[in-house]
mmCIF file of C-alpha atoms in Angstrom:
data_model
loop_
_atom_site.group_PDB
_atom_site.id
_atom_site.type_symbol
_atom_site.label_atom_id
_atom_site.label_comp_id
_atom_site.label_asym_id
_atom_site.label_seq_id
_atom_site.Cartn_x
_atom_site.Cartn_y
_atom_site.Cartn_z
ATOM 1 C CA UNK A 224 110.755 102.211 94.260
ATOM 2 C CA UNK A 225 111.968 105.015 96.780
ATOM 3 C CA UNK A 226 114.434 103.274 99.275
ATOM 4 C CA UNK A 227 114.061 107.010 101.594
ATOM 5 C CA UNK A 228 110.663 105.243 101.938
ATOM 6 C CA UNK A 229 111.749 102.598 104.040
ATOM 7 C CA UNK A 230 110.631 102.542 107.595
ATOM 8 C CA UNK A 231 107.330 105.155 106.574
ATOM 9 C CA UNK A 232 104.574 105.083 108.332
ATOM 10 C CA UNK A 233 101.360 105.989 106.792
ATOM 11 C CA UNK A 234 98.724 108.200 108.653
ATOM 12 C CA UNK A 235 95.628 105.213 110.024
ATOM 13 C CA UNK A 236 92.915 104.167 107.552
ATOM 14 C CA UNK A 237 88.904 105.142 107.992
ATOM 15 C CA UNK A 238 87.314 103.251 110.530
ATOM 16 C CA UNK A 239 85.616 100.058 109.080
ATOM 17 C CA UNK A 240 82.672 98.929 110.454
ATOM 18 C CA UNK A 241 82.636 95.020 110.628
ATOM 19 C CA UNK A 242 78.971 93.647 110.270
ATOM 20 C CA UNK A 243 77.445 90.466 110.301
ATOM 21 C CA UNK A 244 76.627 91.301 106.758
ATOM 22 C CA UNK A 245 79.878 91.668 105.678
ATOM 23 C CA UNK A 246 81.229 88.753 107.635
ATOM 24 C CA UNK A 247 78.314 86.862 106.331
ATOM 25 C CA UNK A 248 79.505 87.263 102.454
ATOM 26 C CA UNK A 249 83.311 86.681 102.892
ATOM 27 C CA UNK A 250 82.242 83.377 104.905
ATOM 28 C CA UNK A 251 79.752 82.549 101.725
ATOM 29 C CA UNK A 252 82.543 83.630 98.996
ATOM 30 C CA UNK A 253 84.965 81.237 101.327
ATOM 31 C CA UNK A 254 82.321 78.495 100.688
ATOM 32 C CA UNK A 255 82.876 77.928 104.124
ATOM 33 C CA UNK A 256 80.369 76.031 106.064
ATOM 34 C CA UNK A 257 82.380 75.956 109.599
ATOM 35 C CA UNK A 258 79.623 76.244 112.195
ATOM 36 C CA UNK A 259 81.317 78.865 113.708
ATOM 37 C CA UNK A 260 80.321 81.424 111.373
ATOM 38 C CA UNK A 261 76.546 80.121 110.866
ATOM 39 C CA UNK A 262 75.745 83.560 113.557
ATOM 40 C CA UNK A 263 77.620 86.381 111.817
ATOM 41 C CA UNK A 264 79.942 86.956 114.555
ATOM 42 C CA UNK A 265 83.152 86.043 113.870
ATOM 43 C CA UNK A 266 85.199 86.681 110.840
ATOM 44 C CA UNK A 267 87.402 83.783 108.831
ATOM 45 C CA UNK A 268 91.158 84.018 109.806
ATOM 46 C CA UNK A 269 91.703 86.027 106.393
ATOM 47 C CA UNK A 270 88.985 88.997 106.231
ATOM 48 C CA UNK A 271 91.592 91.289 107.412
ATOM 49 C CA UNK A 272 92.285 92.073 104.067
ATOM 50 C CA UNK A 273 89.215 93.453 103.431
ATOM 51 C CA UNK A 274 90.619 96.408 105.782
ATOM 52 C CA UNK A 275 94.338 96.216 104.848
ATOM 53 C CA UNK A 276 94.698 95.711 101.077
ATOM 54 C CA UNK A 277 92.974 98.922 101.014
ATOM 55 C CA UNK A 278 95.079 100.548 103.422
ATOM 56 C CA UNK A 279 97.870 99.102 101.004
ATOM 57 C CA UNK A 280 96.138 100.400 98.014
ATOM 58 C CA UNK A 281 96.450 103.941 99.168
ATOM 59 C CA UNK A 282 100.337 103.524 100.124
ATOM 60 C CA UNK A 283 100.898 101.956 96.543
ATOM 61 C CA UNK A 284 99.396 104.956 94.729
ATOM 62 C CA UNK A 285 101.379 107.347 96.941
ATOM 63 C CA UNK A 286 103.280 109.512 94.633
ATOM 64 C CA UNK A 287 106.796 109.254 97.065
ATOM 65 C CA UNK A 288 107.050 105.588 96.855
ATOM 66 C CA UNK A 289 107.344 105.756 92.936
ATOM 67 C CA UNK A 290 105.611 102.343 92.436
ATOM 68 C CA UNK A 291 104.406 101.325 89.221
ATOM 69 C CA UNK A 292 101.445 99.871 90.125
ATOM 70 C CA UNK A 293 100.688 97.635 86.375
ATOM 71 C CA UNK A 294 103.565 95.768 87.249
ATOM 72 C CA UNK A 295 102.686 94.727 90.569
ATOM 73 C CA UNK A 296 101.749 91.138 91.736
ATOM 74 C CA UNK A 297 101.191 90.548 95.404
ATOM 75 C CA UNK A 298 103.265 87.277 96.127
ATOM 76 C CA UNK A 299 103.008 86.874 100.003
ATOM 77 C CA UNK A 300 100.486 87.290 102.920
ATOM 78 C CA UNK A 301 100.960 86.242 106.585
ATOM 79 C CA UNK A 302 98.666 86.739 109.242
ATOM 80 C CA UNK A 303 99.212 86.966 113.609
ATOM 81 C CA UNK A 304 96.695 87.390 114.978
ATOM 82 C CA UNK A 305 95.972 88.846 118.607
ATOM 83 C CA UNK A 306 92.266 88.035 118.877
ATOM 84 C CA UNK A 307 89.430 87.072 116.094
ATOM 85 C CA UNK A 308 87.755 90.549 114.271
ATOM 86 C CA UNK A 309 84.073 90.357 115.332
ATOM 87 C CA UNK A 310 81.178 91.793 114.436
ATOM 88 C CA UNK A 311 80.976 95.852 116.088
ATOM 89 C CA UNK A 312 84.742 95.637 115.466
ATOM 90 C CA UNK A 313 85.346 99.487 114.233
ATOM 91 C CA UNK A 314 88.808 98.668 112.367
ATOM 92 C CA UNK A 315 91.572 101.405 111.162
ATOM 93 C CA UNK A 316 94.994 99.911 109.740
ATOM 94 C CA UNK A 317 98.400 101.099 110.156
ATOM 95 C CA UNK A 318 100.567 100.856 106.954
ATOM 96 C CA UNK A 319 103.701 100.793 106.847
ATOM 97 C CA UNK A 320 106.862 100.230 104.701
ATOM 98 C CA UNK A 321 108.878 97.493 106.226
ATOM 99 C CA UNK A 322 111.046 96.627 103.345
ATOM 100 C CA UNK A 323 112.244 97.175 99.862
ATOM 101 C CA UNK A 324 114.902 95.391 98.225
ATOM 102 C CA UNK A 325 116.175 94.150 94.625
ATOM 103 C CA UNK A 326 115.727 90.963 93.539
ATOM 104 C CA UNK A 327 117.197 90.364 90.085
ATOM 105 C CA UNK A 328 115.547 92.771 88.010
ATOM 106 C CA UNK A 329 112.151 93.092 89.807
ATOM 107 C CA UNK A 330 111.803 94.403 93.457
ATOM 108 C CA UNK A 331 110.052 93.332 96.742
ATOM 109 C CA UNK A 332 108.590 95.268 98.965
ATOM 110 C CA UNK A 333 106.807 94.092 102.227
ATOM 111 C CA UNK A 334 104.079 96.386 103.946
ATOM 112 C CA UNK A 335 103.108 95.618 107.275
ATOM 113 C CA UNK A 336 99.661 96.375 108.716
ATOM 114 C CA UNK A 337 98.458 96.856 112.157
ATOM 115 C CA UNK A 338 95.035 96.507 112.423
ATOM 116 C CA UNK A 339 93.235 97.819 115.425
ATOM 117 C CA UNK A 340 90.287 97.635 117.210
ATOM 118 C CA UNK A 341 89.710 101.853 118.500
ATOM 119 C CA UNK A 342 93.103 101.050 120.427
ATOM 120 C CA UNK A 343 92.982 97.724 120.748
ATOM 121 C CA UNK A 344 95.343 95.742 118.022
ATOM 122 C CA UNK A 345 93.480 92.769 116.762
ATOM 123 C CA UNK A 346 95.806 91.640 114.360
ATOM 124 C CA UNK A 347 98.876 92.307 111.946
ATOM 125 C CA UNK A 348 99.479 91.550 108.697
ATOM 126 C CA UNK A 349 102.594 91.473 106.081
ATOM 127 C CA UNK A 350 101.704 91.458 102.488
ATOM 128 C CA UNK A 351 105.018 90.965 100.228
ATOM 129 C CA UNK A 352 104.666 92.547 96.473
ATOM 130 C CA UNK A 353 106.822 92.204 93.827
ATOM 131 C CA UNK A 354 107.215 94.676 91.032
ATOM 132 C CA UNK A 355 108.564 93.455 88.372
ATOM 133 C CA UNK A 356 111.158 94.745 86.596
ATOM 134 C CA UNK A 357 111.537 95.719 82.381
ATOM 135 C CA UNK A 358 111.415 92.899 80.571
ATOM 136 C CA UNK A 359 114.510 91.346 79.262
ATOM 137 C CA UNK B 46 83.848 68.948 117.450
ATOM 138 C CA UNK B 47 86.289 70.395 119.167
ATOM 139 C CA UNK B 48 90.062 69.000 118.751
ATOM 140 C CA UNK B 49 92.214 68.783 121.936
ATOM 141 C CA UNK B 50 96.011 68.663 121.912
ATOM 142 C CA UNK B 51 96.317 65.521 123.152
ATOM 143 C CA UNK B 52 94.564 64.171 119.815
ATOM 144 C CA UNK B 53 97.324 65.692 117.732
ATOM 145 C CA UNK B 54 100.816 64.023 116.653
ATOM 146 C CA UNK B 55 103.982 65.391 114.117
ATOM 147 C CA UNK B 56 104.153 64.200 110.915
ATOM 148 C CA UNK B 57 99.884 63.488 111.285
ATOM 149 C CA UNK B 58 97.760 63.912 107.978
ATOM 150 C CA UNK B 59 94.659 66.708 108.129
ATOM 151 C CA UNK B 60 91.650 65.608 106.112
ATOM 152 C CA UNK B 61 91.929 66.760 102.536
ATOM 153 C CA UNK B 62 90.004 68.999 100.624
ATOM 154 C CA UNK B 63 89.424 69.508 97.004
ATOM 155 C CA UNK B 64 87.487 72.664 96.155
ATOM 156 C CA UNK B 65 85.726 73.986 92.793
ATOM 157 C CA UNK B 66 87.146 77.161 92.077
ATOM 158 C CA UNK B 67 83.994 78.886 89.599
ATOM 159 C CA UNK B 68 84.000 82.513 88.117
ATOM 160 C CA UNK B 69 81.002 82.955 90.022
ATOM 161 C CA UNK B 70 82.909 82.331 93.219
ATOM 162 C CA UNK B 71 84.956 84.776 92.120
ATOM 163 C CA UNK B 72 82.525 87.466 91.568
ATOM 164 C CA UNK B 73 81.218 86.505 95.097
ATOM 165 C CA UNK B 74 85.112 87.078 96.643
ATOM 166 C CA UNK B 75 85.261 89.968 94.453
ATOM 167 C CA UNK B 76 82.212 91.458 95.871
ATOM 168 C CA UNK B 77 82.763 90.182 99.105
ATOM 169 C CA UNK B 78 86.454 91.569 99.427
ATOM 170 C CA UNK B 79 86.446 94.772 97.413
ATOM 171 C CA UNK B 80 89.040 93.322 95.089
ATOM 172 C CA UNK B 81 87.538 94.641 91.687
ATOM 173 C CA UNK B 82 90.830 93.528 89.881
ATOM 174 C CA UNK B 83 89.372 92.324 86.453
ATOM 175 C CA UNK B 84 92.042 89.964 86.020
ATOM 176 C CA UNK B 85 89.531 88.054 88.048
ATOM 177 C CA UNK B 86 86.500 88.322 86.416
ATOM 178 C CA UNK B 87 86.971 89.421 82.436
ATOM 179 C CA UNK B 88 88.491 86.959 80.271
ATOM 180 C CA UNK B 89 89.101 89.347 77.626
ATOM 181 C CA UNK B 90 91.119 92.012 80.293
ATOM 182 C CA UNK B 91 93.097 88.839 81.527
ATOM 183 C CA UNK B 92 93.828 88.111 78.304
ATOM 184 C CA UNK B 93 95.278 90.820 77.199
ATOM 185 C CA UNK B 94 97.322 91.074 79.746
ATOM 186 C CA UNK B 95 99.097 88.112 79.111
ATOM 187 C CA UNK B 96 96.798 85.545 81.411
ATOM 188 C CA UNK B 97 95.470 82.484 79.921
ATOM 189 C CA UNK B 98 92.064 83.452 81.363
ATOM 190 C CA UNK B 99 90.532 84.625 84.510
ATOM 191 C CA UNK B 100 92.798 83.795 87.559
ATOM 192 C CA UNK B 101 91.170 83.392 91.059
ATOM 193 C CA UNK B 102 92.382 86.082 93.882
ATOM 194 C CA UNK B 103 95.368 84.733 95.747
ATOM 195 C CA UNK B 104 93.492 86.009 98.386
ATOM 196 C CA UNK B 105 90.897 83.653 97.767
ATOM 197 C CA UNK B 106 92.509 80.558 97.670
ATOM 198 C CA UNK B 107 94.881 81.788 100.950
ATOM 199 C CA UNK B 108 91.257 82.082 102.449
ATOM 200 C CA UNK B 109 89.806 78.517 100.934
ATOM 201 C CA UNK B 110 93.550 76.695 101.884
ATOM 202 C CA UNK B 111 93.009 77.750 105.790
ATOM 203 C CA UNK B 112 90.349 75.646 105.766
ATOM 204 C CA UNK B 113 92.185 72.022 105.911
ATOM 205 C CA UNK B 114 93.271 73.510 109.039
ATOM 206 C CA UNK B 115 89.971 75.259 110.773
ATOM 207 C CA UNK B 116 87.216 72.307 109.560
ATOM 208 C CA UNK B 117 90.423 69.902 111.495
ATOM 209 C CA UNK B 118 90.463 71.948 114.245
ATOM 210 C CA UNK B 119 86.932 73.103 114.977
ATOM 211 C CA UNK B 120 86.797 75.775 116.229
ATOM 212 C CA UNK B 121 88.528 78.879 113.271
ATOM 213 C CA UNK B 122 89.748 80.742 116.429
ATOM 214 C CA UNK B 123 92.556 78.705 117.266
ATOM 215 C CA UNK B 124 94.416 79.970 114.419
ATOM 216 C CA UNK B 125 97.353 82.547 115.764
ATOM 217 C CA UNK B 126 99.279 83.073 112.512
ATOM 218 C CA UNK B 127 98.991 81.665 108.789
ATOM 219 C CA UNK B 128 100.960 82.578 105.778
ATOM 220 C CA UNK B 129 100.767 81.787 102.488
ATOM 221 C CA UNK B 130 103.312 82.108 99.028
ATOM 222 C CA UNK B 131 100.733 82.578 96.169
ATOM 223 C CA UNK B 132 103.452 80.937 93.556
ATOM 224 C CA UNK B 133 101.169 80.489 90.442
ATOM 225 C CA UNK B 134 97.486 81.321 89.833
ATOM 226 C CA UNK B 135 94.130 79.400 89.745
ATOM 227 C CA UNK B 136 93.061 79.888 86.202
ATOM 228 C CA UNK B 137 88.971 79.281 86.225
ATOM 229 C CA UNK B 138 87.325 78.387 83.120
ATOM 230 C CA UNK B 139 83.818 79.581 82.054
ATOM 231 C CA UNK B 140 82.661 76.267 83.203
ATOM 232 C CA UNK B 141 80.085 75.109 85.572
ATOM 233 C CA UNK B 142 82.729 72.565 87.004
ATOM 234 C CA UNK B 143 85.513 75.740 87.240
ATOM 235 C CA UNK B 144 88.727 74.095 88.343
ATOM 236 C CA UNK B 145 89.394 72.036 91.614
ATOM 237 C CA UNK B 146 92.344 72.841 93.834
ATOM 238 C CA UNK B 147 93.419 69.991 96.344
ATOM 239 C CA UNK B 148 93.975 71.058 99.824
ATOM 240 C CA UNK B 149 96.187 69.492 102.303
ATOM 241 C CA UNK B 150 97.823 69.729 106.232
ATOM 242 C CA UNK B 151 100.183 67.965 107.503
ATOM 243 C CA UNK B 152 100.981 68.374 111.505
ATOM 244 C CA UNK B 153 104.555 69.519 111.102
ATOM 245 C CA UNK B 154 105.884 70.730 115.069
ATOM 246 C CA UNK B 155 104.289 70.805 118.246
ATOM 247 C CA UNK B 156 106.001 73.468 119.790
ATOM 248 C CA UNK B 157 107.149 74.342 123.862
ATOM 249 C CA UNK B 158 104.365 76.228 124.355
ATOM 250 C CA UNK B 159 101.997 73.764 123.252
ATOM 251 C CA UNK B 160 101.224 75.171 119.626
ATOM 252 C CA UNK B 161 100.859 73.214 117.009
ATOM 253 C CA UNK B 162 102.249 74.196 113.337
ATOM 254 C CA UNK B 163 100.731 72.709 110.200
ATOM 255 C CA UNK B 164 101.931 72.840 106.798
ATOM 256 C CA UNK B 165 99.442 73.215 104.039
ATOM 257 C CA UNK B 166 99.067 71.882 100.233
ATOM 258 C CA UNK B 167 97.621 73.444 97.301
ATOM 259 C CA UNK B 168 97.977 71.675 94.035
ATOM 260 C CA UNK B 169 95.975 72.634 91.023
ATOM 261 C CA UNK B 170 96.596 70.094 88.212
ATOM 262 C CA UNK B 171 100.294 69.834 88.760
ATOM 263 C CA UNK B 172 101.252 73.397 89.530
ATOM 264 C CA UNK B 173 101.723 74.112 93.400
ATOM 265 C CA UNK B 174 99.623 77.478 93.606
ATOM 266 C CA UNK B 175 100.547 78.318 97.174
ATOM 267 C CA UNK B 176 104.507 77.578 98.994
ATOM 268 C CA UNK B 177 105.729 77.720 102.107
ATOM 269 C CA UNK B 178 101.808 77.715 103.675
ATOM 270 C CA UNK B 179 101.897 77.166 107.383
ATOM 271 C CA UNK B 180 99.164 77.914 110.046
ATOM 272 C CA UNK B 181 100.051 77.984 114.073
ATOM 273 C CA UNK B 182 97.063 76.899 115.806
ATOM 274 C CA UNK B 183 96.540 76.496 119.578
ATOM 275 C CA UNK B 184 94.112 74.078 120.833
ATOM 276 C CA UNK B 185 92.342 73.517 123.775
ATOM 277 C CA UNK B 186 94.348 71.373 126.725
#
């Protein structure tokens, strides 16, 4: 990967609509049965990443960060969160390149993502890849 | 129910949970996330690329191992951070039974502020499939 790309900040993803639809089918994937969902309103502690893996997706098939995406496995996720993404939420993400770094022969990268509300940030995540290196 | 601080000590166990992982679940996450991968959902394409068969989204079990933590708590707000090491895969068979992954929490600090960390299990077979999985949570007063 491209060490200049360290620090980079890419330009904020298309505004993403939560519904109670969408909510509704992450909550049903989850299996999850916590009354709190039952109304649609409130989205499980890991749907951001409906909205940032794709904000991610676009930074990993960015030409400058010379990433070969085939050999990329996405080892780590974290999560603060500011308030709970609800339903009328209109969410754009904030990519950026935090890190990259050797590690043996692969590397690790981590991307953070600010996720926000219009201007409001709702939460932030970190997603750690690695990418492995050639095969001994 | 609605946990309250004062029902919450270190070193306390969270109910457990053991969850069927099937490859229809994982054409529901796939669906439901936008996370086409195929890796996930044909055998032959995981295969090939070295897998031993499908392998459920990391994503998926991060979002299925949170639970220990939000059925304990109540209420899934409470949650202020959580993250997750995806260290091996959940490889689901074309089975109706899939495979089960056992969940678990353990309180592990109650900090100055009053939050509460938890650390979280996820064991498939033998293989850990998540490390170093921790939640904050702060509860009501």
């Amino acid at each position: 990967m491209n060490h200049d790309m360290i620090g980079h900040v890419y330009p904020p993803s298309k505004p993403f609509l939560v519904t109670s639809e969408n909510i509704s089918a992450f909550v049903k994937a989850l299996g999850d049965s916590n009354p709190a969902y039952a109304d649609g309103t409130v989205a499980p502690p890991t749907f951001p990443i409906v909205v940032t893996m794709n904000a991610m997706d676009a930074a990993f098939h960015d030409p400058a960060l010379q990433l070969d995406y085939s050999r990329l496995v996405h080892s780590d996720q974290k999560f603060e969160y500011i308030r709970p993404i609800r339903v009328g939420d209109e969410l754009t993400v904030s990519a950026s390149v935090e890190e990259i770094k050797p590690l043996g022969t692969n590397e690790i990268a981590t991307f953070k993502t600010d996720v926000f509300s219009g201007d409001e940030l709702v939460v932030t995540g970190w997603s750690k890849i690695v990418v492995r290196g050639p095969e001994a | 129910m609605t946990l309250k601080i004062s029902d919450v000590s270190v070193g306390q166990d969270l109910p457990a949970l053991d969850l069927a992982f099937t490859r229809s679940d994982l054409v529901a996450y796939a669906n439901a996330s936008g996370d086409q991968n195929p890796i996930h959902q044909d055998e032959a394409f995981a295969k090939s690329v070295g897998l031993p068969d499908v392998i459920a989204h990391g994503m998926l079990t991060m979002g299925r191992a949170i639970r220990v933590v939000t059925d304990w708590a109540g209420d899934p707000t409470a949650v202020i951070d959580y993250s997750v090491r995806m260290t091996r895969p959940v490889v689901v068979p074309d089975t109706a039974e899939g495979s089960i992954v056992s969940f678990t929490g353990k309180v592990s600090q109650i900090n100055d502020d009053g939050t509460i960390q938890v650390d979280i299990g996820a064991v498939f077979g033998e293989t850990k499939v998540l490390g170093l999985a921790k939640a904050t949570v702060r509860l009501a007063q």
